[in-house]
Amino acid sequence: MKIKEANAGALTNFEVLDFLRSRGASKDPTRVIVPIAPSEFKVYDYLVESAACNQTKEHINDFLERCKNYKLAKAEVLNIINLRPSALVEIDPIIEQSEKRFGKQLEELVNLVVEVLPEPPTQKNAEQGNSEDKEETIDRKDMDEGERETTNGDEDQAEQTEDGEKMEDS
Amino acid sequence: MFYLSLIEHTLRLPPHLLNLPLDEAIKIELEALFLDKVIANLGLCISVYDIRSIKGGFIYPGDGASTYTVEFRLIVFRPFVGEIIVAKLKESDANGLRLSLGFFDDIYIPVHLLPIPSRFESDPNNRNQGRWIWDFGEAEEAQSEEPRFVIDGMDQIKFRVHSVIYPSIPLEQPENSKPFAPMVITGSIDYDGLGPVSWWEEAEMVQEES
């Protein structure tokens, strides 16, 4: 096996989610039929709960255009698109030397993010203040996690030990 | 978090896949070989993105299967240092925290990368497990009432990637140790905006009121 180009391009969470969706991944339990491996489904489950799930290509392109005049590093733009910070305190760890480079402009940047990129689903729940719904989803999530962990935990660990050796040989 | 990597690999296509069209058969074989596996310095392979070229098709003497040289792109999970990732708490013990992303579980936050000062309260039932509490601000209040900044399994935790290491495969492992982890991410939550998301939602509300 030869690695021709270790870095042939960075992908945002949205692009990976879009790719998995285009192959047929979805939330409902028709999962056995589609040609997607269980490990890919785990990635899909993670991405669908992140800020990437409501994004579209237009949102991303729009945001890229509008943030050009802020002179952000590529890594910072990637972080912002993946996380969708909606407050100053959330954007602070993403941007290095934020005071020196931006100062007051940081608020503008946060407003731009909130305006252009759609809200992730968990933030919507929190803002509506529906505590009952939140508890239900948390319980269900915990149950699902518990089940999945017990069945897949051993498999994954075994796979990891096996593949470690394999990769060394090749 | 995710990168595309261009890989070239020489692949033996087992004969039982010969009834399928070539692209599909090669894709199935590549997925079986690479998916959910860690390649050193490249990351965890998530998915086969596309197949660029297929060359070869030679049959070696004594073998019933044909061998192809395939060039393809993989989606790999390889966070860069400084990236901010949201994860769930998996375990919490005296050495620090362990977080999980669902598809990747070996994320550790060691004690020195937790916000200072933090203290550990061990669970009376389970000696090794416990929860971490951040003693921020008013020390007296924190002691008397229920502490405000607890790291428990309720909500998601934002952390910054401190380093990603690929330890080499050990020759022998003692019996009861943890299974070998080919890729380990060390994270830090020692900064504004990092740590459980609920810590900073309170801060936002306080700011709006004032």
XYZ file of C-alpha atoms in Angstrom:
380
model
C 0.000 0.000 0.000
C 1.389 3.356 -0.917
C 0.162 6.674 0.371
C 0.271 8.947 -2.635
C -1.071 12.072 -0.984
C -1.791 12.023 2.703
C -3.701 15.266 2.469
C -5.706 15.548 -0.712
C -8.079 18.086 0.790
C -9.783 18.899 4.069
C -13.472 18.095 4.390
C -16.010 19.867 6.549
C -18.367 17.741 8.636
C -21.131 18.783 6.281
C -19.326 17.327 3.251
C -18.818 13.968 4.950
C -22.460 13.950 6.063
C -23.566 14.785 2.534
C -21.444 11.972 1.147
C -22.924 9.450 3.572
C -26.446 10.684 2.838
C -25.886 10.363 -0.888
C -25.009 6.719 -0.351
C -28.250 6.173 1.510
C -27.630 6.701 5.208
C -30.606 7.962 7.142
C -31.943 8.033 10.662
C -34.702 5.493 10.311
C -34.100 1.819 11.044
C -33.906 0.604 7.410
C -30.214 0.301 8.033
C -29.606 -3.274 7.086
C -30.614 -2.714 3.476
C -28.389 0.207 2.504
C -24.776 -0.504 1.493
C -23.269 1.321 4.443
C -21.085 -0.347 7.063
C -21.960 -0.121 10.785
C -18.821 1.878 11.448
C -19.919 4.434 8.845
C -23.285 4.625 10.571
C -21.566 5.562 13.801
C -19.948 8.491 12.013
C -23.334 9.386 10.523
C -24.969 9.317 13.952
C -22.312 11.618 15.342
C -22.574 14.078 12.460
C -26.348 14.184 12.468
C -26.304 15.463 16.033
C -23.650 18.070 15.344
C -24.068 21.505 13.821
C -23.608 20.063 10.329
C -26.965 18.394 10.009
C -29.001 21.365 8.791
C -26.339 22.876 6.572
C -26.448 22.969 2.806
C -23.884 23.738 0.113
C -25.359 27.181 -0.368
C -24.865 28.016 3.298
C -21.249 26.964 3.171
C -20.467 28.842 -0.027
C -22.251 31.916 1.242
C -20.294 31.839 4.473
C -16.972 31.352 2.669
C -17.662 34.383 0.481
C -18.659 36.620 3.348
C -15.812 35.721 5.669
C -13.093 36.484 3.137
C -12.610 40.012 4.368
C -11.927 38.791 7.909
C -8.728 37.074 6.838
C -9.268 33.894 8.808
C -6.911 30.943 8.607
C -8.207 27.857 6.835
C -8.263 25.871 10.073
C -10.311 28.593 11.764
C -12.891 28.661 8.972
C -13.141 24.870 9.169
C -13.667 24.970 12.930
C -16.305 27.657 12.622
C -18.274 25.765 9.979
C -18.091 22.557 11.990
C -19.061 24.047 15.325
C -21.305 26.999 14.421
C -20.421 29.155 17.468
C -23.313 31.393 18.427
C -21.662 33.411 21.176
C -18.420 35.268 21.765
C -17.373 32.768 24.367
C -17.745 29.930 21.860
C -15.714 31.574 19.121
C -12.906 32.549 21.474
C -11.008 29.231 21.580
C -11.262 28.918 17.780
C -9.501 32.131 16.828
C -5.929 32.736 17.848
C -4.950 36.150 19.159
C -8.537 37.255 18.781
C -8.044 40.562 20.558
C -5.071 41.593 18.507
C -6.573 40.662 15.177
C -10.202 41.510 15.686
C -11.137 43.272 18.901
C -14.638 44.642 18.239
C -14.930 42.887 14.889
C -15.327 39.563 16.689
C -18.951 40.351 17.463
C -19.571 41.047 13.792
C -18.090 37.681 12.954
C -20.346 35.927 15.457
C -23.363 37.726 14.021
C -22.310 36.668 10.546
C -22.103 33.043 11.658
C -25.523 33.163 13.311
C -26.986 34.821 10.226
C -25.547 32.597 7.531
C -25.265 29.122 9.023
C -28.406 27.310 10.205
C -28.910 26.359 13.823
C -28.033 22.886 14.975
C -30.923 20.868 16.424
C -29.763 20.710 20.055
C -29.417 24.474 20.269
C -33.007 24.876 19.060
C -34.268 22.640 21.870
C -32.337 24.560 24.502
C -33.655 27.899 23.300
C -37.253 26.739 23.314
C -36.718 25.746 26.915
C -38.510 22.427 26.493
C -36.904 20.600 29.365
C -39.160 17.558 29.027
C -38.151 16.922 25.450
C -34.505 17.307 26.355
C -34.760 14.709 29.127
C -36.469 12.265 26.822
C -33.875 12.602 24.097
C -31.057 12.269 26.611
C -32.587 9.096 28.066
C -33.084 7.572 24.661
C -29.584 8.520 23.617
C -28.139 6.971 26.751
C -30.066 3.756 26.191
C -28.955 3.522 22.589
C -25.371 4.231 23.552
C -25.464 1.622 26.289
C -26.706 -1.026 23.898
C -24.368 -0.165 21.123
C -21.392 0.013 23.406
C -21.949 -3.423 24.863
C -22.411 -5.111 21.499
C -19.863 -3.207 19.458
C -17.297 -2.401 22.124
C -15.634 -5.797 21.946
C -15.739 -5.904 18.150
C -14.135 -2.518 17.739
C -11.377 -3.263 20.185
C -10.662 -6.586 18.524
C -10.608 -4.894 15.120
C -8.194 -2.302 16.334
C -5.751 -4.829 17.720
C -5.952 -6.924 14.561
C -5.506 -4.084 12.156
C -2.586 -2.651 14.072
C -0.587 -5.724 13.197
C -1.832 -5.818 9.632
C -0.807 -2.275 8.872
C 2.694 -2.806 10.237
C 3.266 -5.683 7.821
C 2.098 -3.826 4.725
C -11.676 16.641 11.353
C -11.857 14.713 8.116
C -9.384 14.645 5.262
C -9.244 12.996 1.890
C -6.204 10.834 1.260
C -5.074 9.407 -2.043
C -3.922 5.823 -1.658
C -2.542 3.319 -4.119
C -2.917 -0.313 -3.210
C -2.340 -3.644 -4.865
C -5.423 -5.682 -4.283
C -6.213 -9.323 -4.744
C -9.792 -9.806 -5.802
C -11.130 -13.093 -4.448
C -12.913 -15.202 -7.106
C -16.274 -15.251 -5.329
C -16.686 -11.571 -6.247
C -16.199 -12.131 -9.976
C -19.913 -12.036 -10.780
C -20.138 -8.373 -9.738
C -19.121 -5.443 -11.931
C -15.485 -4.598 -11.357
C -15.981 -1.270 -9.554
C -18.363 -2.745 -7.058
C -16.217 -5.768 -6.377
C -13.129 -3.621 -5.819
C -15.076 -1.266 -3.574
C -16.303 -4.152 -1.440
C -12.804 -5.505 -1.116
C -11.343 -2.071 -0.241
C -14.007 -1.463 2.355
C -13.360 -4.787 3.998
C -9.689 -3.970 4.093
C -9.631 -0.315 5.210
C -12.887 0.660 6.891
C -12.710 1.374 10.610
C -8.969 0.734 10.631
C -6.236 3.116 11.686
C -3.332 3.822 9.342
C -0.318 5.257 11.132
C 0.083 9.013 10.603
C -2.950 9.034 8.363
C -5.815 8.477 10.782
C -8.926 6.377 11.141
C -10.379 5.396 7.769
C -14.035 6.228 7.628
C -15.094 5.578 4.071
C -13.970 5.004 0.509
C -14.697 8.272 -1.271
C -14.102 7.270 -4.873
C -11.927 5.079 -7.056
C -9.593 7.008 -9.329
C -8.107 4.271 -11.458
C -7.925 0.521 -11.693
C -4.976 -1.032 -13.459
C -3.680 -4.516 -13.844
C -5.888 -7.518 -13.616
C -2.973 -9.933 -13.758
C -3.359 -13.447 -12.564
C -0.315 -14.757 -10.803
C 0.657 -18.372 -11.394
C -0.839 -20.766 -8.904
C -3.545 -18.313 -7.885
C -7.210 -18.288 -8.878
C -7.725 -14.593 -8.204
C -6.738 -11.536 -10.203
C -4.630 -8.746 -8.767
C -5.339 -5.076 -9.438
C -3.463 -1.895 -8.654
C -6.106 0.546 -7.504
C -5.780 4.269 -6.878
C -8.551 5.623 -4.669
C -9.418 8.273 -2.138
C -10.329 7.568 1.458
C -12.066 9.796 3.970
C -9.917 9.653 7.103
C -10.585 11.058 10.525
C -7.502 12.984 11.538
C -8.064 15.996 13.778
C -5.428 18.688 13.615
C -3.806 20.188 16.700
C -5.906 23.120 17.805
C -9.181 21.799 16.471
C -12.229 22.109 18.714
C -14.356 18.986 18.862
C -17.581 18.185 20.719
C -17.664 14.773 22.402
C -19.480 12.848 25.089
C -18.034 11.743 28.400
C -17.247 8.063 28.554
C -15.260 7.564 31.769
C -13.892 9.780 34.471
C -11.259 8.651 36.927
C -8.362 9.982 38.938
C -6.098 10.250 35.877
C -8.462 12.461 33.979
C -11.342 12.092 31.552
C -12.004 9.796 28.673
C -14.293 11.057 25.906
C -15.991 9.315 23.041
C -17.237 10.365 19.617
C -19.316 7.266 18.961
C -17.009 6.117 16.198
C -13.815 6.894 18.094
C -13.272 6.305 21.777
C -9.628 6.917 22.616
C -9.748 10.557 23.580
C -8.074 11.332 26.895
C -7.961 14.546 28.866
C -5.165 14.158 31.408
C -5.266 15.889 34.768
C -2.874 18.701 33.844
C -5.081 19.794 30.942
C -8.215 20.237 33.026
C -9.112 23.767 34.088
C -7.185 24.836 37.162
C -8.246 24.422 39.916
C -10.200 21.202 39.611
C -10.767 18.552 42.176
C -11.757 14.945 41.995
C -14.616 13.526 43.984
C -14.574 9.798 43.916
C -17.785 7.844 43.732
C -18.505 5.999 46.990
C -19.639 2.904 45.083
C -16.799 2.621 42.645
C -13.304 3.435 43.779
C -11.813 4.178 40.361
C -14.622 6.240 38.896
C -15.697 9.615 40.105
C -16.425 13.069 38.853
C -14.325 16.150 38.355
C -15.398 19.519 39.656
C -13.996 22.862 38.612
C -13.579 25.201 41.574
C -14.038 28.503 39.874
C -14.484 31.810 41.648
C -16.205 31.892 45.034
C -14.618 29.106 47.038
C -17.026 29.265 49.993
C -20.155 28.973 47.892
C -18.743 26.064 45.980
C -18.085 24.165 49.175
C -21.435 24.768 50.828
C -23.974 24.148 48.049
C -24.042 21.836 45.100
C -21.005 22.934 43.024
C -21.833 24.684 39.795
C -19.191 23.367 37.447
C -19.343 19.613 37.505
C -18.192 17.388 34.683
C -20.840 14.713 34.561
C -22.239 12.673 31.709
C -25.208 14.943 31.089
C -24.167 17.032 28.137
C -21.531 17.301 25.509
C -17.985 18.417 26.218
C -16.010 20.699 23.930
C -12.307 20.103 23.934
C -9.304 21.300 21.982
C -7.010 18.732 20.406
C -3.639 18.904 22.101
C -1.872 16.100 20.281
C -2.529 12.999 18.227
C -0.159 10.082 18.655
C 0.060 6.737 16.970
C 1.794 4.442 19.450
C 3.682 1.558 17.909
C 2.306 -1.898 18.304
C 3.578 -3.578 21.459
C 5.119 -6.988 21.080
C 3.532 -8.422 24.176
C 0.737 -7.173 26.334
C 0.093 -8.099 29.954
C -3.166 -9.945 30.543
C -5.551 -7.385 32.000
C -4.379 -4.193 30.360
C -6.585 -2.152 28.068
C -6.697 -3.309 24.459
C -4.129 -1.622 22.267
C -5.203 1.717 20.896
C -3.484 2.503 17.590
C -4.466 6.176 17.682
C -4.752 8.262 20.822
C -5.967 11.851 20.957
C -4.978 13.996 23.915
C -7.242 16.940 24.521
C -7.376 19.976 26.718
C -10.310 21.821 28.220
C -8.273 24.477 29.954
C -9.626 27.534 28.153
C -12.642 29.814 27.830
C -15.489 28.116 26.073
C -14.156 24.586 26.522
C -15.566 21.898 28.759
C -19.225 20.913 29.144
C -21.457 23.052 26.960
C -23.775 23.813 29.865
C -21.019 25.675 31.767
C -20.922 28.357 29.090
C -24.656 28.559 28.472
C -24.981 29.926 31.994
C -22.287 32.472 31.249
C -24.158 33.594 28.150
C -27.379 34.086 30.080
C -25.597 36.073 32.762
C -24.078 38.333 30.116
C -27.442 38.975 28.481
C -29.041 39.910 31.791
C -26.255 42.322 32.701
